mmCIF file of C-alpha atoms in Angstrom:
data_model
loop_
_atom_site.group_PDB
_atom_site.id
_atom_site.type_symbol
_atom_site.label_atom_id
_atom_site.label_comp_id
_atom_site.label_asym_id
_atom_site.label_seq_id
_atom_site.Cartn_x
_atom_site.Cartn_y
_atom_site.Cartn_z
ATOM 1 C CA MET X 1 43.552 153.386 65.129
ATOM 2 C CA ILE X 2 44.494 156.759 63.658
ATOM 3 C CA LYS X 3 46.981 157.096 60.822
ATOM 4 C CA ILE X 4 48.026 160.357 59.169
ATOM 5 C CA SER X 5 50.286 160.197 56.111
ATOM 6 C CA ASN X 6 51.983 162.976 54.107
ATOM 7 C CA LEU X 7 49.566 165.627 55.361
ATOM 8 C CA ALA X 8 49.806 169.125 53.881
ATOM 9 C CA LYS X 9 47.735 172.296 54.282
ATOM 10 C CA LYS X 10 48.428 175.818 53.020
ATOM 11 C CA PHE X 11 46.605 179.127 53.511
ATOM 12 C CA LYS X 12 46.436 182.080 51.146
ATOM 13 C CA ILE X 13 47.857 185.320 52.522
ATOM 14 C CA GLU X 14 45.223 187.969 51.841
ATOM 15 C CA ASN X 15 47.323 190.917 52.996
ATOM 16 C CA PRO X 16 51.102 190.287 53.019
ATOM 17 C CA LYS X 17 51.711 193.749 54.516
ATOM 18 C CA LYS X 18 50.161 192.584 57.802
ATOM 19 C CA LEU X 19 52.669 189.755 58.254
ATOM 20 C CA SER X 20 55.008 190.086 61.219
ATOM 21 C CA GLU X 21 58.762 190.056 60.697
ATOM 22 C CA GLN X 22 58.867 186.575 62.191
ATOM 23 C CA ASP X 23 56.243 185.346 59.716
ATOM 24 C CA LYS X 24 58.177 186.840 56.816
ATOM 25 C CA LYS X 25 61.262 184.850 57.840
ATOM 26 C CA ASP X 26 59.368 181.558 58.130
ATOM 27 C CA PRO X 27 60.514 179.216 55.314
ATOM 28 C CA ARG X 28 56.938 177.996 54.922
ATOM 29 C CA LEU X 29 55.947 181.350 53.437
ATOM 30 C CA GLN X 30 56.095 180.899 49.671
ATOM 31 C CA GLY X 31 54.699 183.710 47.553
ATOM 32 C CA ARG X 32 51.112 184.420 48.625
ATOM 33 C CA PHE X 33 50.748 181.107 50.465
ATOM 34 C CA PHE X 34 51.758 179.991 53.944
ATOM 35 C CA HIS X 35 52.318 176.233 54.101
ATOM 36 C CA SER X 36 51.253 175.655 57.702
ATOM 37 C CA VAL X 37 51.559 171.872 57.371
ATOM 38 C CA LYS X 38 54.003 170.527 54.779
ATOM 39 C CA ASN X 39 54.565 166.850 55.555
ATOM 40 C CA VAL X 40 53.105 165.362 58.731
ATOM 41 C CA GLN X 41 52.744 161.702 59.559
ATOM 42 C CA LEU X 42 51.789 160.006 62.795
ATOM 43 C CA GLN X 43 49.990 156.920 64.045
ATOM 44 C CA CYS X 44 48.108 156.034 67.236
ATOM 45 C CA GLU X 45 46.790 152.552 67.990
ATOM 46 C CA LYS X 46 44.064 151.344 70.369
ATOM 47 C CA GLY X 47 44.943 151.851 74.016
ATOM 48 C CA GLU X 48 47.741 154.296 73.216
ATOM 49 C CA VAL X 49 48.215 157.944 74.075
ATOM 50 C CA LEU X 50 50.280 159.860 71.524
ATOM 51 C CA ALA X 51 51.922 163.116 72.587
ATOM 52 C CA LEU X 52 51.925 165.722 69.827
ATOM 53 C CA LEU X 53 54.736 168.175 70.543
ATOM 54 C CA GLY X 54 56.111 171.232 68.810
ATOM 55 C CA PRO X 55 56.825 174.934 69.349
ATOM 56 C CA ASN X 56 54.067 177.512 68.938
ATOM 57 C CA GLY X 57 53.208 177.917 65.266
ATOM 58 C CA ALA X 58 54.676 174.543 64.287
ATOM 59 C CA GLY X 59 51.468 173.299 62.673
ATOM 60 C CA LYS X 60 50.055 171.157 65.486
ATOM 61 C CA THR X 61 46.648 172.848 65.715
ATOM 62 C CA THR X 62 46.248 172.910 61.926
ATOM 63 C CA THR X 63 47.020 169.183 61.861
ATOM 64 C CA LEU X 64 44.413 168.501 64.535
ATOM 65 C CA ARG X 65 41.812 170.677 62.817
ATOM 66 C CA VAL X 66 42.306 168.727 59.600
ATOM 67 C CA LEU X 67 41.986 165.488 61.554
ATOM 68 C CA SER X 68 38.737 166.742 63.098
ATOM 69 C CA THR X 69 37.357 167.499 59.570
ATOM 70 C CA ALA X 70 37.189 171.238 60.333
ATOM 71 C CA LEU X 71 39.688 171.826 57.511
ATOM 72 C CA GLN X 72 40.209 170.090 54.174
ATOM 73 C CA PRO X 73 43.836 169.086 53.507
ATOM 74 C CA ASP X 74 45.665 169.932 50.276
ATOM 75 C CA ASN X 75 47.451 166.586 50.299
ATOM 76 C CA GLY X 76 47.782 163.394 52.304
ATOM 77 C CA SER X 77 45.484 160.862 53.913
ATOM 78 C CA ILE X 78 43.887 160.303 57.314
ATOM 79 C CA GLN X 79 42.431 156.965 58.381
ATOM 80 C CA ILE X 80 40.350 156.237 61.481
ATOM 81 C CA GLY X 81 39.825 152.502 61.533
ATOM 82 C CA GLY X 82 38.397 151.772 58.118
ATOM 83 C CA THR X 83 37.155 155.299 57.498
ATOM 84 C CA ASP X 84 38.882 157.738 55.165
ATOM 85 C CA VAL X 85 38.531 161.082 56.950
ATOM 86 C CA VAL X 86 39.138 163.140 53.791
ATOM 87 C CA LYS X 87 36.676 161.228 51.587
ATOM 88 C CA GLN X 88 34.101 160.428 54.298
ATOM 89 C CA PRO X 89 34.153 163.454 56.651
ATOM 90 C CA ILE X 90 30.583 163.054 57.929
ATOM 91 C CA GLU X 91 31.128 159.399 58.830
ATOM 92 C CA ALA X 92 34.521 160.198 60.355
ATOM 93 C CA ARG X 93 33.095 163.005 62.486
ATOM 94 C CA LYS X 94 30.915 160.499 64.347
ATOM 95 C CA LYS X 95 34.031 158.613 65.416
ATOM 96 C CA ILE X 96 35.980 161.606 66.735
ATOM 97 C CA GLY X 97 35.888 163.352 70.074
ATOM 98 C CA PHE X 98 37.687 166.665 69.565
ATOM 99 C CA LEU X 99 38.647 169.311 72.101
ATOM 100 C CA SER X 100 40.064 172.475 70.578
ATOM 101 C CA GLY X 101 41.873 175.105 72.571
ATOM 102 C CA SER X 102 39.331 177.668 71.350
ATOM 103 C CA THR X 103 36.148 175.658 71.853
ATOM 104 C CA GLY X 104 33.543 177.753 73.690
ATOM 105 C CA LEU X 105 30.440 176.877 75.667
ATOM 106 C CA TYR X 106 26.954 178.320 75.333
ATOM 107 C CA GLY X 107 27.016 180.594 78.367
ATOM 108 C CA ARG X 108 23.261 180.701 78.939
ATOM 109 C CA LEU X 109 23.111 176.902 79.140
ATOM 110 C CA THR X 110 24.140 174.825 82.119
ATOM 111 C CA GLY X 111 26.988 172.377 81.814
ATOM 112 C CA ARG X 112 24.488 169.543 81.622
ATOM 113 C CA GLU X 113 22.581 171.293 78.823
ATOM 114 C CA ASN X 114 25.780 171.973 76.860
ATOM 115 C CA ILE X 115 26.776 168.316 77.015
ATOM 116 C CA ALA X 116 23.258 167.054 76.256
ATOM 117 C CA TYR X 117 23.011 169.301 73.206
ATOM 118 C CA PHE X 118 26.077 167.705 71.669
ATOM 119 C CA GLY X 119 24.767 164.265 72.560
ATOM 120 C CA ARG X 120 21.619 164.992 70.558
ATOM 121 C CA LEU X 121 23.706 166.304 67.648
ATOM 122 C CA ASN X 122 25.347 162.888 67.596
ATOM 123 C CA GLY X 123 22.006 161.072 67.525
ATOM 124 C CA MET X 124 21.875 159.929 71.156
ATOM 125 C CA GLY X 125 18.600 159.370 72.993
ATOM 126 C CA ASP X 126 17.758 161.173 76.239
ATOM 127 C CA ALA X 127 18.231 158.112 78.461
ATOM 128 C CA ASP X 128 21.691 157.404 77.039
ATOM 129 C CA ILE X 129 22.636 161.073 77.346
ATOM 130 C CA ASP X 130 21.597 161.202 81.017
ATOM 131 C CA ALA X 131 23.516 158.027 81.845
ATOM 132 C CA GLN X 132 26.620 159.219 80.031
ATOM 133 C CA ILE X 133 26.526 162.673 81.656
ATOM 134 C CA ASN X 134 26.302 161.138 85.121
ATOM 135 C CA GLN X 135 29.238 158.858 84.402
ATOM 136 C CA LEU X 136 31.344 161.709 83.027
ATOM 137 C CA ALA X 137 30.412 163.932 85.979
ATOM 138 C CA ASP X 138 31.750 161.226 88.289
ATOM 139 C CA GLN X 139 34.981 160.874 86.332
ATOM 140 C CA LEU X 140 35.605 164.607 85.920
ATOM 141 C CA ASP X 141 34.295 165.716 89.330
ATOM 142 C CA MET X 142 31.555 167.951 87.882
ATOM 143 C CA HIS X 143 28.534 167.370 90.106
ATOM 144 C CA THR X 144 28.936 170.581 92.121
ATOM 145 C CA PHE X 145 28.584 172.846 89.058
ATOM 146 C CA LEU X 146 26.924 170.703 86.391
ATOM 147 C CA ASP X 147 23.532 172.436 86.718
ATOM 148 C CA ARG X 148 24.826 176.009 86.909
ATOM 149 C CA ARG X 149 24.927 178.308 83.882
ATOM 150 C CA SER X 150 28.315 177.937 82.228
ATOM 151 C CA GLU X 151 28.858 181.693 81.730
ATOM 152 C CA ASN X 152 29.923 181.827 85.389
ATOM 153 C CA TYR X 153 32.294 178.860 85.269
ATOM 154 C CA SER X 154 35.964 178.986 86.197
ATOM 155 C CA THR X 155 38.546 177.948 83.604
ATOM 156 C CA GLY X 156 38.731 174.457 85.083
ATOM 157 C CA MET X 157 34.952 174.034 85.067
ATOM 158 C CA LYS X 158 34.775 175.135 81.434
ATOM 159 C CA GLN X 159 37.511 172.747 80.397
ATOM 160 C CA LYS X 160 35.933 169.775 82.157
ATOM 161 C CA THR X 161 32.588 170.548 80.535
ATOM 162 C CA SER X 162 34.224 170.895 77.127
ATOM 163 C CA ILE X 163 35.937 167.514 77.533
ATOM 164 C CA ALA X 164 32.678 165.869 78.611
ATOM 165 C CA ARG X 165 30.932 167.421 75.625
ATOM 166 C CA ALA X 166 33.627 166.091 73.287
ATOM 167 C CA VAL X 167 33.292 162.485 74.468
ATOM 168 C CA VAL X 168 29.599 162.201 75.399
ATOM 169 C CA HIS X 169 28.932 160.107 72.266
ATOM 170 C CA SER X 170 31.667 157.557 73.172
ATOM 171 C CA PRO X 171 33.911 158.288 70.167
ATOM 172 C CA GLU X 172 36.341 155.751 68.764
ATOM 173 C CA VAL X 173 39.234 158.235 68.994
ATOM 174 C CA VAL X 174 39.802 161.314 71.154
ATOM 175 C CA VAL X 175 41.855 164.355 70.164
ATOM 176 C CA LEU X 176 42.772 166.830 72.895
ATOM 177 C CA ASP X 177 44.493 170.113 72.040
ATOM 178 C CA GLU X 178 46.327 171.317 75.186
ATOM 179 C CA PRO X 179 43.567 170.166 77.587
ATOM 180 C CA THR X 180 45.371 171.185 80.805
ATOM 181 C CA THR X 181 46.560 174.666 79.754
ATOM 182 C CA GLY X 182 45.463 177.274 82.300
ATOM 183 C CA LEU X 183 44.156 174.752 84.823
ATOM 184 C CA ASP X 184 45.078 174.620 88.503
ATOM 185 C CA ILE X 185 46.809 171.513 89.864
ATOM 186 C CA MET X 186 43.631 169.752 91.015
ATOM 187 C CA ALA X 187 41.702 170.362 87.782
ATOM 188 C CA ALA X 188 44.701 169.320 85.668
ATOM 189 C CA ASN X 189 45.064 166.129 87.688
ATOM 190 C CA THR X 190 41.392 165.297 87.096
ATOM 191 C CA VAL X 191 41.901 165.701 83.345
ATOM 192 C CA ILE X 192 45.039 163.523 83.469
ATOM 193 C CA GLU X 193 43.158 160.778 85.310
ATOM 194 C CA PHE X 194 40.374 160.968 82.736
ATOM 195 C CA ILE X 195 42.878 160.479 79.900
ATOM 196 C CA LYS X 196 44.204 157.435 81.749
ATOM 197 C CA SER X 197 40.656 156.056 81.879
ATOM 198 C CA LEU X 198 40.372 156.454 78.096
ATOM 199 C CA LYS X 199 43.615 154.538 77.740
ATOM 200 C CA ARG X 200 42.293 151.725 79.947
ATOM 201 C CA ALA X 201 39.199 151.594 77.727
ATOM 202 C CA GLU X 202 41.570 151.186 74.724
ATOM 203 C CA VAL X 203 40.475 154.475 73.153
ATOM 204 C CA PRO X 204 43.362 155.967 71.145
ATOM 205 C CA VAL X 205 44.153 159.508 72.293
ATOM 206 C CA ILE X 206 46.168 162.199 70.530
ATOM 207 C CA PHE X 207 47.268 164.654 73.182
ATOM 208 C CA SER X 208 48.823 167.997 72.236
ATOM 209 C CA THR X 209 50.702 169.594 75.107
ATOM 210 C CA HIS X 210 53.661 171.754 76.122
ATOM 211 C CA HIS X 211 53.981 170.005 79.504
ATOM 212 C CA LEU X 212 56.658 167.325 79.221
ATOM 213 C CA ASP X 213 55.911 165.932 82.684
ATOM 214 C CA GLU X 214 52.448 165.010 81.376
ATOM 215 C CA VAL X 215 54.065 163.307 78.393
ATOM 216 C CA ASN X 216 56.217 161.228 80.728
ATOM 217 C CA GLU X 217 53.208 160.243 82.846
ATOM 218 C CA LEU X 218 50.649 159.562 80.121
ATOM 219 C CA CYS X 219 52.094 158.819 76.733
ATOM 220 C CA ASP X 220 53.215 155.684 74.938
ATOM 221 C CA ASN X 221 54.440 157.406 71.787
ATOM 222 C CA VAL X 222 55.589 160.864 70.723
ATOM 223 C CA ALA X 223 55.381 162.843 67.488
ATOM 224 C CA VAL X 224 57.239 166.146 67.146
ATOM 225 C CA ILE X 225 56.244 168.729 64.518
ATOM 226 C CA ASP X 226 58.397 171.697 63.568
ATOM 227 C CA HIS X 227 57.842 174.102 60.654
ATOM 228 C CA GLY X 228 54.979 171.929 59.450
ATOM 229 C CA GLU X 229 56.913 168.671 59.248
ATOM 230 C CA THR X 230 57.250 165.616 61.473
ATOM 231 C CA THR X 231 60.800 165.620 62.833
ATOM 232 C CA PHE X 232 60.324 162.651 65.173
ATOM 233 C CA GLU X 233 57.814 159.823 65.529
ATOM 234 C CA GLY X 234 58.379 156.892 67.842
ATOM 235 C CA SER X 235 58.019 155.425 71.310
ATOM 236 C CA LEU X 236 58.441 157.461 74.483
ATOM 237 C CA ASP X 237 61.584 155.458 75.251
ATOM 238 C CA ALA X 238 63.027 156.280 71.830
ATOM 239 C CA PHE X 239 62.202 159.941 72.430
ATOM 240 C CA LYS X 240 63.975 159.870 75.794
ATOM 241 C CA HIS X 241 67.062 158.381 74.154
ATOM 242 C CA LYS X 242 67.450 161.463 71.957
ATOM 243 C CA SER X 243 69.313 163.017 74.898
ATOM 244 C CA ASP X 244 70.819 162.019 78.223
ATOM 245 C CA ASN X 245 69.728 165.333 79.759
ATOM 246 C CA GLY X 246 65.973 164.821 80.127
ATOM 247 C CA LEU X 247 62.843 165.303 78.045
ATOM 248 C CA HIS X 248 63.385 169.000 77.342
ATOM 249 C CA ALA X 249 66.794 168.292 75.844
ATOM 250 C CA ALA X 250 65.304 165.393 73.854
ATOM 251 C CA PHE X 251 62.659 167.739 72.471
ATOM 252 C CA MET X 252 65.254 170.328 71.469
ATOM 253 C CA ALA X 253 67.302 167.596 69.778
ATOM 254 C CA CYS X 254 64.284 166.656 67.646
ATOM 255 C CA LEU X 255 63.898 170.287 66.568
ATOM 256 C CA LYS X 256 67.559 170.556 65.600
ATOM 257 C CA GLU X 257 67.310 167.392 63.509
ATOM 258 C CA GLY X 258 64.455 168.930 61.548
ATOM 259 C CA ALA X 259 66.214 172.251 60.980
#
């Protein structure tokens, strides 16, 4: 189970002159600080997939980076099971599988070597790493490129390898930041099927995406963030009922409510 309550994170503006006109109009800009996340709450239970939605710049990635322990929050709490992520970041990190949109691979290493390296960082033995890599290669259809150097991978190959690397240690929760962005139909479908397998294994998944058809196919619950605040949190059915004109209209209705 993942629970985020009253989360807040601000960043100091080192050079206000470099702010765009859009940034200057953002209500989260207060003096020399930009309050990227002001008040976010969400919850994801075992066996659930939570869609994290919001326009670009809403605070989704900052929220996920705080959850992953990459950033320290200014306020709020994050719980993973019985672990306080803010107070016990090292312990929490062992429980999290995190895929960031900007996560890179070591180009001179093969896919297998990239995944194995992260397995060792998480204290896994070689036999367990080999078994887990073979299982993930089956699930993500990676066998044809697994032993090639990753610097020559396509976007889909890189993303599959990054996902395998994020979950090689069998984390208790998985956080995926736009995992299908830039993928072709076949690669995206493989990723979607993998997320379904996590759900069947009762692993809670937080899934940030702009693709509402994926939300409809995968997700049990939805959280919408706009201007750093949660404007909706509830079941997929409740989200759909925000409008009679489809998921896009429901999403826009959640943004208007938060305005």
